[in-house]
mmCIF file of C-alpha atoms and ligand atoms in Angstrom:
data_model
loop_
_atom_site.group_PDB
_atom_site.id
_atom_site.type_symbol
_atom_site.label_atom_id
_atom_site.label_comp_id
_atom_site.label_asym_id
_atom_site.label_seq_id
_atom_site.Cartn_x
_atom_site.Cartn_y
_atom_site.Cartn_z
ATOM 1 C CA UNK A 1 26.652 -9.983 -2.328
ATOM 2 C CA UNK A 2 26.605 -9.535 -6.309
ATOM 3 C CA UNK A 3 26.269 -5.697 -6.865
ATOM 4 C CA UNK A 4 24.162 -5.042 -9.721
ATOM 5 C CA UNK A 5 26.100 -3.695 -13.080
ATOM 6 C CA UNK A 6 26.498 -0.351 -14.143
ATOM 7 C CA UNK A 7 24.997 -1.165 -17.118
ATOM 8 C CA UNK A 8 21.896 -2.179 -15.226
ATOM 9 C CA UNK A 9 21.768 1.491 -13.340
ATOM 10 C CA UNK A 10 22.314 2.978 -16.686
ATOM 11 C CA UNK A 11 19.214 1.431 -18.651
ATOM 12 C CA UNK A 12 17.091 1.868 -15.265
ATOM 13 C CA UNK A 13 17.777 5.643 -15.634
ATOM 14 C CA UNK A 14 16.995 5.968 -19.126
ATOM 15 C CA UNK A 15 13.938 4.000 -19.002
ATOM 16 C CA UNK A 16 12.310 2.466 -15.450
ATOM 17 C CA UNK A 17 9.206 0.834 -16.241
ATOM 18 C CA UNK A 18 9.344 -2.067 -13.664
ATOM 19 C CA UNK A 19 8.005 -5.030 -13.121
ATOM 20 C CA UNK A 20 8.837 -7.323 -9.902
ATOM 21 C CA UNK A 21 8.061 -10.839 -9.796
ATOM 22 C CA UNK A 22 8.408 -12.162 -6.174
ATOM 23 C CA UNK A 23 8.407 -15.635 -4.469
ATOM 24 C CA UNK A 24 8.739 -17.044 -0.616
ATOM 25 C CA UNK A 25 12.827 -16.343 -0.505
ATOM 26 C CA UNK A 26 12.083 -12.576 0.142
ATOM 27 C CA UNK A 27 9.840 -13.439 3.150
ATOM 28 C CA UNK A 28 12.687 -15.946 4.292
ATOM 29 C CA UNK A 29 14.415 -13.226 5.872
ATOM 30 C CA UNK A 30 11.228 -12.238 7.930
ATOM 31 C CA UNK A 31 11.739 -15.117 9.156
ATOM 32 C CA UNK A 32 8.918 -17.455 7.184
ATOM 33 C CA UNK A 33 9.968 -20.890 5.834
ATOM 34 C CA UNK A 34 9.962 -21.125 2.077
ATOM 35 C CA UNK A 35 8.686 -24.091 0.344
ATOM 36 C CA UNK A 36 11.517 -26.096 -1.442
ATOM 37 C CA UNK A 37 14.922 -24.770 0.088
ATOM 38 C CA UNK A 38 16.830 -25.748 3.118
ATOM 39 C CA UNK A 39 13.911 -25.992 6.020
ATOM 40 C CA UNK A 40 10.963 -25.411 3.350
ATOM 41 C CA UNK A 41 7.555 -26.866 4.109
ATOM 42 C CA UNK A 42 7.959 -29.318 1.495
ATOM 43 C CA UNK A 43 11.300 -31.174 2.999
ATOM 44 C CA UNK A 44 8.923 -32.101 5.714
ATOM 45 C CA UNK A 45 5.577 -32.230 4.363
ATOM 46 C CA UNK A 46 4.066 -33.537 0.857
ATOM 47 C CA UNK A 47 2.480 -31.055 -0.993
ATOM 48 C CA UNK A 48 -0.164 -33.332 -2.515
ATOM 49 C CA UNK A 49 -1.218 -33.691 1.732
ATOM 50 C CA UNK A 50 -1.367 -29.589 2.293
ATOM 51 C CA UNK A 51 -2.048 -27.685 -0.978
ATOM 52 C CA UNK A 52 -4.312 -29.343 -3.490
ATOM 53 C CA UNK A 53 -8.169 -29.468 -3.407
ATOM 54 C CA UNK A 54 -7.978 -33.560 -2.873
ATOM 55 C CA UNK A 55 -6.069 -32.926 0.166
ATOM 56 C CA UNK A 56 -9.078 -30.215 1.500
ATOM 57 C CA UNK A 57 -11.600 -33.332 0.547
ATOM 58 C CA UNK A 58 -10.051 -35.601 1.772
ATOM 59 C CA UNK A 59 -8.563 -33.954 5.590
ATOM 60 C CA UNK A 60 -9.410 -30.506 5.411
ATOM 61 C CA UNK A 61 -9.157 -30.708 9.863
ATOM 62 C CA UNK A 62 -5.491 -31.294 8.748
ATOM 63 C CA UNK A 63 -5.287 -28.974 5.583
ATOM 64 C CA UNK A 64 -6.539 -26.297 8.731
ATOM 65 C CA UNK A 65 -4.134 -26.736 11.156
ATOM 66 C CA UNK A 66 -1.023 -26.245 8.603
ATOM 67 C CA UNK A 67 -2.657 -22.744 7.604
ATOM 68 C CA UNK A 68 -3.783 -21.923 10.733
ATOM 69 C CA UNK A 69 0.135 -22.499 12.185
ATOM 70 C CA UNK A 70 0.881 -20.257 8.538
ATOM 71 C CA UNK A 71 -1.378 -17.307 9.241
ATOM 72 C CA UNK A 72 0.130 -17.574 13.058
ATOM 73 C CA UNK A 73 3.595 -17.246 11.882
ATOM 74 C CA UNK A 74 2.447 -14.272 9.712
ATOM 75 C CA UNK A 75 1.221 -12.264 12.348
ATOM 76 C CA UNK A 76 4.614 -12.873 14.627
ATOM 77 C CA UNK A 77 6.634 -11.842 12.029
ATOM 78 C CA UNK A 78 6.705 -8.664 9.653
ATOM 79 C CA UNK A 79 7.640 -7.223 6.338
ATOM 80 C CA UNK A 80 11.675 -7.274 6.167
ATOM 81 C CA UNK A 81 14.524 -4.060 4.017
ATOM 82 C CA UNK A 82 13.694 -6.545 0.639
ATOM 83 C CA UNK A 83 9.832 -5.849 0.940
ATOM 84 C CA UNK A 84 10.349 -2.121 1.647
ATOM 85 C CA UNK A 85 13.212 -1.507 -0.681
ATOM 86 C CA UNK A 86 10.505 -2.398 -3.804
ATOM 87 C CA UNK A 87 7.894 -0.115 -1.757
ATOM 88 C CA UNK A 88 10.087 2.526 -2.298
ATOM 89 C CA UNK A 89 10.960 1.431 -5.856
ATOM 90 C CA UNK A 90 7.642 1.884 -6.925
ATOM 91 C CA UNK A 91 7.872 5.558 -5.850
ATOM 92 C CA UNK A 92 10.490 5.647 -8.013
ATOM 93 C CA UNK A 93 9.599 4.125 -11.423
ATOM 94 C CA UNK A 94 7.588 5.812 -13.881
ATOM 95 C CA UNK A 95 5.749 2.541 -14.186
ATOM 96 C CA UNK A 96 5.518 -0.036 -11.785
ATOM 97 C CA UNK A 97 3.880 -3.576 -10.678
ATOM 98 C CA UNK A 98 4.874 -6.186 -8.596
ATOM 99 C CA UNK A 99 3.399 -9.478 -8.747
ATOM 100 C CA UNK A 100 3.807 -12.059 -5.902
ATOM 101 C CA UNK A 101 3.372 -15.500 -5.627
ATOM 102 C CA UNK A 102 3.508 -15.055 -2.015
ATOM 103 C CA UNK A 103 0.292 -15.469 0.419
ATOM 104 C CA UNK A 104 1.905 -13.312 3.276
ATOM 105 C CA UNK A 105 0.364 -10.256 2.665
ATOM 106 C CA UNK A 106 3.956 -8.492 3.642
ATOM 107 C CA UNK A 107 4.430 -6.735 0.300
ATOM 108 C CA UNK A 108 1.364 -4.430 1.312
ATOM 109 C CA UNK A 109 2.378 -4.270 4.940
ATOM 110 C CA UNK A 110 5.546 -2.805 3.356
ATOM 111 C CA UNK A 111 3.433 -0.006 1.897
ATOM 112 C CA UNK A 112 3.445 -1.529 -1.971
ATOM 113 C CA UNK A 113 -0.043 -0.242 -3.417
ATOM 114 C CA UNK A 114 0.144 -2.286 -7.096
ATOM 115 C CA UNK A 115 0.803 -5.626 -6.066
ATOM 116 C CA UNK A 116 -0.843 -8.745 -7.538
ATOM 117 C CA UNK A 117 -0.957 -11.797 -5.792
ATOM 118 C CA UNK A 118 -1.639 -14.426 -7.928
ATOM 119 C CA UNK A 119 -1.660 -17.055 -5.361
ATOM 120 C CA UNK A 120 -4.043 -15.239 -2.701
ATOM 121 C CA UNK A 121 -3.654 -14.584 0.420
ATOM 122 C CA UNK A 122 -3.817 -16.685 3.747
ATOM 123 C CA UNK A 123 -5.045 -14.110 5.884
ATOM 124 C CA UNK A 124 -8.514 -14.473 3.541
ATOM 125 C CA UNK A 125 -11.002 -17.628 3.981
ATOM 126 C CA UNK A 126 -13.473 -18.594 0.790
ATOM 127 C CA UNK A 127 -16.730 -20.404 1.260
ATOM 128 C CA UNK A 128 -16.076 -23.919 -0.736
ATOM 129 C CA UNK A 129 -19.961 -23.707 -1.318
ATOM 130 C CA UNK A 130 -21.207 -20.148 -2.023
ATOM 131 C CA UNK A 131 -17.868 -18.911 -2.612
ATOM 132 C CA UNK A 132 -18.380 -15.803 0.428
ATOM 133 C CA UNK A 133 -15.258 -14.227 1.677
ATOM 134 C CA UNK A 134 -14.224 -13.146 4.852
ATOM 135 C CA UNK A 135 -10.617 -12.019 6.851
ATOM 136 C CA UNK A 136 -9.386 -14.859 8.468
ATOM 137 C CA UNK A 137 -10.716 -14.902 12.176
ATOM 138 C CA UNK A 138 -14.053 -13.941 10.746
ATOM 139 C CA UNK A 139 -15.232 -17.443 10.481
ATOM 140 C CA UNK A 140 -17.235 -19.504 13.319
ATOM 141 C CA UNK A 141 -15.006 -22.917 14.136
ATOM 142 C CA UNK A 142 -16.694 -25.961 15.350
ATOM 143 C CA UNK A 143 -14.254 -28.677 16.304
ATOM 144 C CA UNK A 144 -11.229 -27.181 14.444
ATOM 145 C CA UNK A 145 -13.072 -26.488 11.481
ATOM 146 C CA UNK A 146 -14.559 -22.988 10.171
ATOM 147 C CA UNK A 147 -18.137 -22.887 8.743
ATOM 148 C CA UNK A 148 -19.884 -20.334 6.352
ATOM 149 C CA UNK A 149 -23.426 -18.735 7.262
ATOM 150 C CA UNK A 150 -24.476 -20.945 4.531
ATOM 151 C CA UNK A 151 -23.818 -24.233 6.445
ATOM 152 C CA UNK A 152 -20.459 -25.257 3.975
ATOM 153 C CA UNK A 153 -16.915 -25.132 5.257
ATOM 154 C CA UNK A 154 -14.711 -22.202 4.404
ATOM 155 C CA UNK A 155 -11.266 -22.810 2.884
ATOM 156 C CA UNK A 156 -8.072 -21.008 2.795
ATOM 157 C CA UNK A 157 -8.315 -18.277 0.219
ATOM 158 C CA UNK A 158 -5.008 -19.455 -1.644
ATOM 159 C CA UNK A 159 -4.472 -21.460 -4.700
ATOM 160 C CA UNK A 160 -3.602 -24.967 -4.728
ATOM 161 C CA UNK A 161 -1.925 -27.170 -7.174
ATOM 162 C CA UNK A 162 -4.441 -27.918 -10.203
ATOM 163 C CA UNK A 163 -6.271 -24.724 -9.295
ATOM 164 C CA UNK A 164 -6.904 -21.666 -11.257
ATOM 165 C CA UNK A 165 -5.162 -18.276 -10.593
ATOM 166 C CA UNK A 166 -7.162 -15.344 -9.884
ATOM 167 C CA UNK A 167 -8.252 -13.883 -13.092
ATOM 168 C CA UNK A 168 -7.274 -10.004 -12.672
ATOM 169 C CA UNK A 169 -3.937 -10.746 -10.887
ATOM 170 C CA UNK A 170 -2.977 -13.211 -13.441
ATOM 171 C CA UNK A 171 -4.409 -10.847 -16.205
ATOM 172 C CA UNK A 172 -2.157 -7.920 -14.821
ATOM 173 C CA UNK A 173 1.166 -10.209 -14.572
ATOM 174 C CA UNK A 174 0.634 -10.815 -18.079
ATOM 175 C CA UNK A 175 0.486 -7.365 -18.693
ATOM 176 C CA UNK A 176 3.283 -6.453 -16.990
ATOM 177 C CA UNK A 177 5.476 -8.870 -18.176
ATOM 178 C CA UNK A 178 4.917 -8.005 -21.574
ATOM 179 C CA UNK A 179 4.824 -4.717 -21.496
ATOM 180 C CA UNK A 180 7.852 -3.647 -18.986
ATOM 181 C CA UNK A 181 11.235 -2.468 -19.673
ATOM 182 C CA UNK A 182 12.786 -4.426 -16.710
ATOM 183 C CA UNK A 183 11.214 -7.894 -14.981
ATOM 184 C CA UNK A 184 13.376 -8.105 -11.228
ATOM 185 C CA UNK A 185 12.980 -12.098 -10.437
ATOM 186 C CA UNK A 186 13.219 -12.233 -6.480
ATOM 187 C CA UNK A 187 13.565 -15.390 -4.224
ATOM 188 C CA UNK A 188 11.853 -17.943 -6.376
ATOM 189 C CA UNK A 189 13.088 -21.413 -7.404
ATOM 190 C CA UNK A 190 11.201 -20.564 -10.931
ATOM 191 C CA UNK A 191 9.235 -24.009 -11.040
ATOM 192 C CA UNK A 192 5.883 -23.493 -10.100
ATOM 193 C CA UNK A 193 3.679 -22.229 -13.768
ATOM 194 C CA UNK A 194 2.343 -20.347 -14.939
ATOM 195 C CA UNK A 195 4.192 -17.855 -12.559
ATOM 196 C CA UNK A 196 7.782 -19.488 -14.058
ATOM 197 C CA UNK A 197 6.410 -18.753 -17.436
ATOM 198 C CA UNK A 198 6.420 -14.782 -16.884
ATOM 199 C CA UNK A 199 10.129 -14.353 -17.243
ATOM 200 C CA UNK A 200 10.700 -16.072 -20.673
ATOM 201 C CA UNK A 201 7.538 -13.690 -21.710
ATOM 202 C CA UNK A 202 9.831 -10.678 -21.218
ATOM 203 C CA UNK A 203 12.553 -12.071 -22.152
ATOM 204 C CA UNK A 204 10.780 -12.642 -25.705
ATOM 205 C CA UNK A 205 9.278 -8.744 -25.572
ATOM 206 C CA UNK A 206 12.911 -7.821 -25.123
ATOM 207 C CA UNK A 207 12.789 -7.018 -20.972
ATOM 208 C CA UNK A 208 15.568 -7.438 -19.108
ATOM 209 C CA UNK A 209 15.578 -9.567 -16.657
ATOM 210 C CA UNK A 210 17.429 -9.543 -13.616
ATOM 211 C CA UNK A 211 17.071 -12.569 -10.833
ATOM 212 C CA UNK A 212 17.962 -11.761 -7.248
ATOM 213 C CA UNK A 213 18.117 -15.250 -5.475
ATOM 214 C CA UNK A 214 21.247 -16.848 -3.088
ATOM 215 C CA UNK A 215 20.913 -19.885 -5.110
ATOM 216 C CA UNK A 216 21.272 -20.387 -8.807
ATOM 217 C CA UNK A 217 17.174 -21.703 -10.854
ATOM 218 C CA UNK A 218 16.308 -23.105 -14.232
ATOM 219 C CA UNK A 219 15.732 -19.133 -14.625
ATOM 220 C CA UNK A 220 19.516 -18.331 -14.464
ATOM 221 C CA UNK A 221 21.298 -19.316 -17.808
ATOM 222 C CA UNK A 222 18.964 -17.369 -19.600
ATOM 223 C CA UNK A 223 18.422 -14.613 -17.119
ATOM 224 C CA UNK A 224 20.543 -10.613 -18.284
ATOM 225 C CA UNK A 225 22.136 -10.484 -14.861
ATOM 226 C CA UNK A 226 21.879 -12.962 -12.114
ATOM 227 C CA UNK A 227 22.277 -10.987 -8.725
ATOM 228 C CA UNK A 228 22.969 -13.656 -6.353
ATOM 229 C CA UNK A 229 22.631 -13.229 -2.655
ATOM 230 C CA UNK A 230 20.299 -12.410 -0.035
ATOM 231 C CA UNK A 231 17.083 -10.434 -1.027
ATOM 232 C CA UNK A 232 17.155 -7.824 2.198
ATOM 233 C CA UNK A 233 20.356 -7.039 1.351
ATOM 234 C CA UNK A 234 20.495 -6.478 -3.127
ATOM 235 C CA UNK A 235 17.345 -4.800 -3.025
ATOM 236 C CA UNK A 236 17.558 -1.986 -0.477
ATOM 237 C CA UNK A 237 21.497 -1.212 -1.972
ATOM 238 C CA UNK A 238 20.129 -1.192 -5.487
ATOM 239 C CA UNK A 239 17.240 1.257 -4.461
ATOM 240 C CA UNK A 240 19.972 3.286 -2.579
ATOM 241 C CA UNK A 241 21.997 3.388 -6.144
ATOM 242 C CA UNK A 242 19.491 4.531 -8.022
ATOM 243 C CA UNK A 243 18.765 7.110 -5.787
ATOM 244 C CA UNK A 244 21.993 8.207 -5.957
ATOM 245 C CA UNK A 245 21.744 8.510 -9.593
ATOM 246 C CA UNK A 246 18.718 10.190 -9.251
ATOM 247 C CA UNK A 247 20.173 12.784 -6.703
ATOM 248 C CA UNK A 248 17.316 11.517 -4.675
ATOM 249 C CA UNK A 249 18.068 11.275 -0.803
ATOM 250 C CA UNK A 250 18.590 7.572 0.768
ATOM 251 C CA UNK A 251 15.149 7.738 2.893
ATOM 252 C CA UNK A 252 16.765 4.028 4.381
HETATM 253 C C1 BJW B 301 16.161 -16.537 -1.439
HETATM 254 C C2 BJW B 301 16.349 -16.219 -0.082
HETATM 255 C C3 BJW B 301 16.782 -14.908 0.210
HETATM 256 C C4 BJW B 301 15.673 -18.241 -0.196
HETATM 257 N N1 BJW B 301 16.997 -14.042 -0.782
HETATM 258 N N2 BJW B 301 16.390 -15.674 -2.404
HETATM 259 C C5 BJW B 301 3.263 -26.129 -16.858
HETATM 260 C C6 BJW B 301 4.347 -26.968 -16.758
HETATM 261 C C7 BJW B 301 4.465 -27.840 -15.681
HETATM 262 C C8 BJW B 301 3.496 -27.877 -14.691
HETATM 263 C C9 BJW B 301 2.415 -27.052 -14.791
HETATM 264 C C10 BJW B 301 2.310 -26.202 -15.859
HETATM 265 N N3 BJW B 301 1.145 -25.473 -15.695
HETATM 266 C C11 BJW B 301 0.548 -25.863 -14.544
HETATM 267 C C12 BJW B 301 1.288 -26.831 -13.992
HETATM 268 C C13 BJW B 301 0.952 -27.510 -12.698
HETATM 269 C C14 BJW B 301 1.361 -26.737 -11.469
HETATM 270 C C15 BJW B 301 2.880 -26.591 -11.477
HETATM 271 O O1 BJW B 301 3.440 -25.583 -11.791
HETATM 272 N N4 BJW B 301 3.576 -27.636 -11.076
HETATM 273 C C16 BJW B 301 5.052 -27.628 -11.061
HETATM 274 C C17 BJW B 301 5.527 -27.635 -9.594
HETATM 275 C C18 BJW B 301 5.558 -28.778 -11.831
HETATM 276 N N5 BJW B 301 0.710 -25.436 -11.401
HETATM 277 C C19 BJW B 301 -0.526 -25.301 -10.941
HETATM 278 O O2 BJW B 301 -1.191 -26.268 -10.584
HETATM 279 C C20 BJW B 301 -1.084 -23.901 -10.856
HETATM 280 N N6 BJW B 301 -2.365 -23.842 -11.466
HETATM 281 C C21 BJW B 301 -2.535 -23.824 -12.805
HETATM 282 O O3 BJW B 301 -1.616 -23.845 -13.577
HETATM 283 O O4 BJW B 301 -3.862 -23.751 -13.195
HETATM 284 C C22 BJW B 301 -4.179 -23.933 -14.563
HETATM 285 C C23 BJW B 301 -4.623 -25.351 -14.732
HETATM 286 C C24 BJW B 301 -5.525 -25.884 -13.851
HETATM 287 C C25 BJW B 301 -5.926 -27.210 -14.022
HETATM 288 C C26 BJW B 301 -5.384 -27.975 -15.031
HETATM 289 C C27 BJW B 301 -4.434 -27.410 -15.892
HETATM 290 C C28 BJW B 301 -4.054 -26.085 -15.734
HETATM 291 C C29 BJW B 301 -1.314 -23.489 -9.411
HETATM 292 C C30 BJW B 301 -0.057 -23.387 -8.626
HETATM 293 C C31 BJW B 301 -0.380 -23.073 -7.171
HETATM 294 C C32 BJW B 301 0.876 -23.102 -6.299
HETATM 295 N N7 BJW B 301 0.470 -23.059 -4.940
HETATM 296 C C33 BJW B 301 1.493 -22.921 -3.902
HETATM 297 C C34 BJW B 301 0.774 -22.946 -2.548
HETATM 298 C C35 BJW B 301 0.017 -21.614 -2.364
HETATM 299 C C36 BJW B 301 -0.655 -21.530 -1.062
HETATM 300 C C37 BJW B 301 0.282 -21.615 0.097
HETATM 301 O O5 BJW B 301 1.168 -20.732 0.272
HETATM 302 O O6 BJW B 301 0.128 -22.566 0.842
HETATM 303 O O7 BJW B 301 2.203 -21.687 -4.075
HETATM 304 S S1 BJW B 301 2.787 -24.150 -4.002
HETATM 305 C C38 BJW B 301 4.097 -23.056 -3.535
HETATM 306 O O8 BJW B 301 5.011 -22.874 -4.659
HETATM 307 C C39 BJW B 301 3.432 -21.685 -3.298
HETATM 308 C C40 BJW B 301 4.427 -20.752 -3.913
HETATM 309 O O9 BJW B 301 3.813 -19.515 -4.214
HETATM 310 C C41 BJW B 301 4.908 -21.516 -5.125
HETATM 311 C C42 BJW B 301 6.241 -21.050 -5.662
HETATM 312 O O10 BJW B 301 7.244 -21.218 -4.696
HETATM 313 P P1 BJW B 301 8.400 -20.118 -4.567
HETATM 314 O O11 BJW B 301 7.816 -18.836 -4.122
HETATM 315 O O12 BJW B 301 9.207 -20.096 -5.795
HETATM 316 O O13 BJW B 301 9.223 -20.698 -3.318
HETATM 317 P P2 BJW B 301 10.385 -21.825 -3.294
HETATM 318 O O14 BJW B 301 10.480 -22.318 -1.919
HETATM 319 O O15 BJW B 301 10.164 -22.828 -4.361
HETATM 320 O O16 BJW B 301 11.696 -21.014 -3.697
HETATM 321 C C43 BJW B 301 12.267 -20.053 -2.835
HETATM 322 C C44 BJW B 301 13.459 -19.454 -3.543
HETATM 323 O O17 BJW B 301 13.958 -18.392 -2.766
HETATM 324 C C45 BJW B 301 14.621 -20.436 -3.735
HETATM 325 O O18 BJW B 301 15.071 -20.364 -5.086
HETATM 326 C C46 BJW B 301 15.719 -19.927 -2.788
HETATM 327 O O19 BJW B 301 17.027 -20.129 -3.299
HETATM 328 C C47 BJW B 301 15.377 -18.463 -2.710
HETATM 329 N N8 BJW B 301 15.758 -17.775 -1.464
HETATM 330 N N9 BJW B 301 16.072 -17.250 0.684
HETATM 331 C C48 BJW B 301 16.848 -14.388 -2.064
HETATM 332 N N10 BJW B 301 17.030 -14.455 1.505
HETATM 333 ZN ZN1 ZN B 302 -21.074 -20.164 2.249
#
């Protein structure tokens, strides 16, 4: 495991306005399969079958069954040291957000309180005609599928390719990005926009940017420090080092 630099720990004390952009490698260790790595959904399954709205047209009884088996393998497993190490950052930083592209719901089980999730959520159902919301389990199936009040199916309440991010969420990566002293890039393969475009943003406000992944992206040439390794592992020792320097005691 890549410890992070001293110069790292040294600009974090003088100034630790944080942002964290997060993708499916620091849910791998909870045990949930990420989506273009060794045993990701897409070495088995095409995307343009599972997570586009042609695919919901088209076979949403199928498009169900892959989220329903999702939101199953959410519930088994739980928020791993990665997702509570950047709860506790948060306590930490003078300013902090963390954005996820991740639909797991795990950074809030974690006990994060800012976090954007610019992809939703797939614990959350939308009405594809009135647009109503509801908690997944909330909706009343009928031969595998789930129906609104309002007679129209409900979908998963996550974004698919060609699809629109939330507005807010997307509004308050933006803002972050821009605005903090230090963007943390953690277990994403960088490729999927506009999510990938957040790093370069900081990078051009003058952030520093620091990627924690086991496996090197188009992000790392041009990433300050490249922390490479396993999520649950970097992030709870760098809170622990800060903490340190912060005379704060290791609550791990
Ligand atoms: C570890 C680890 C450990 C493993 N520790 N690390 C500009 C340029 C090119 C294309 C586009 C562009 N703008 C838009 C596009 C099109 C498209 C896109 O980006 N395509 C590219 C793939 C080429 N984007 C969109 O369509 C987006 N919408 C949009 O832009 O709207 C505007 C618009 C609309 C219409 C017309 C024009 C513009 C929407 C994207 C939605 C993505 N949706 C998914 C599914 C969500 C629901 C679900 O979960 O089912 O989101 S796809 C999937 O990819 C999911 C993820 O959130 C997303 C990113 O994946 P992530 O998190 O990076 O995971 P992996 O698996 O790729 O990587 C895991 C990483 O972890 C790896 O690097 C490992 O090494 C690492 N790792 N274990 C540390 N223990
Ligand atoms: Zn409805």
């Amino acid at each position: 495991m890549k410890r992070p630099s001293s110069n790292l720990l040294a600009l974090l004390r003088a100034d630790a306005s944080v942002a964290v952009l997060t993708g499916a490698g620091i849910s791998a260790e909870s045990g949930l399969p990420t989506f273009r790595g060794a045993g990701g959904w897409w070495k088995n399954y095409r995307a343009e079958n599972l997570a586009t709205p042609e695919a919901f047209q088209k076979n949403p009884r199928l498009v169900w069954e892959w989220y329903n088996h999702r939101r199953d393998l959410v519930g088994q497993h739980a928020p791993n040291p990665g997702h509570l190490a950047l709860a506790q950052l948060e306590s930490l930083c003078k300013t902090f957000a963390l954005i996820t592209q991740n639909v797991d719901g795990y950074h809030q089980r974690a006990g994060s309180a800012n976090v954007s999730e610019l992809h939703g959520n797939v614990m959350k159902s939308r009405c594809s005609g009135c647009g109503h919301e509801c908690e997944a389990g909330m909706e009343n199936w009928k031969d595998g599928l789930p129906y609104c009040s309002c007679g129209a199916l409900y979908r998963p309440g996550v974004v698919w390719f060609g699809e629109t991010l939330p507005a807010t969420a997307l509004q308050n990566a933006f803002v972050a990005a821009e605005n903090s002293r230090f963007l943390f890039v953690v277990g994403t393969s960088s490729v999927v926009y506009p999510a990938a475009a957040l790093p370069q943003l900081a990078l051009e406000r003058g952030a520093y940017v620091v990627e924690i992944n086991d496996e090197a992206t188009p992000l790392t040439p041009r990433a300050d420090e490249f922390l490479q390794g396993r999520a649950g592992e970097i992030l709870p020792a760098l809170v622990a080092l800060i903490q340190l320097q912060e005379g704060l005691p290791d609550k791990r």
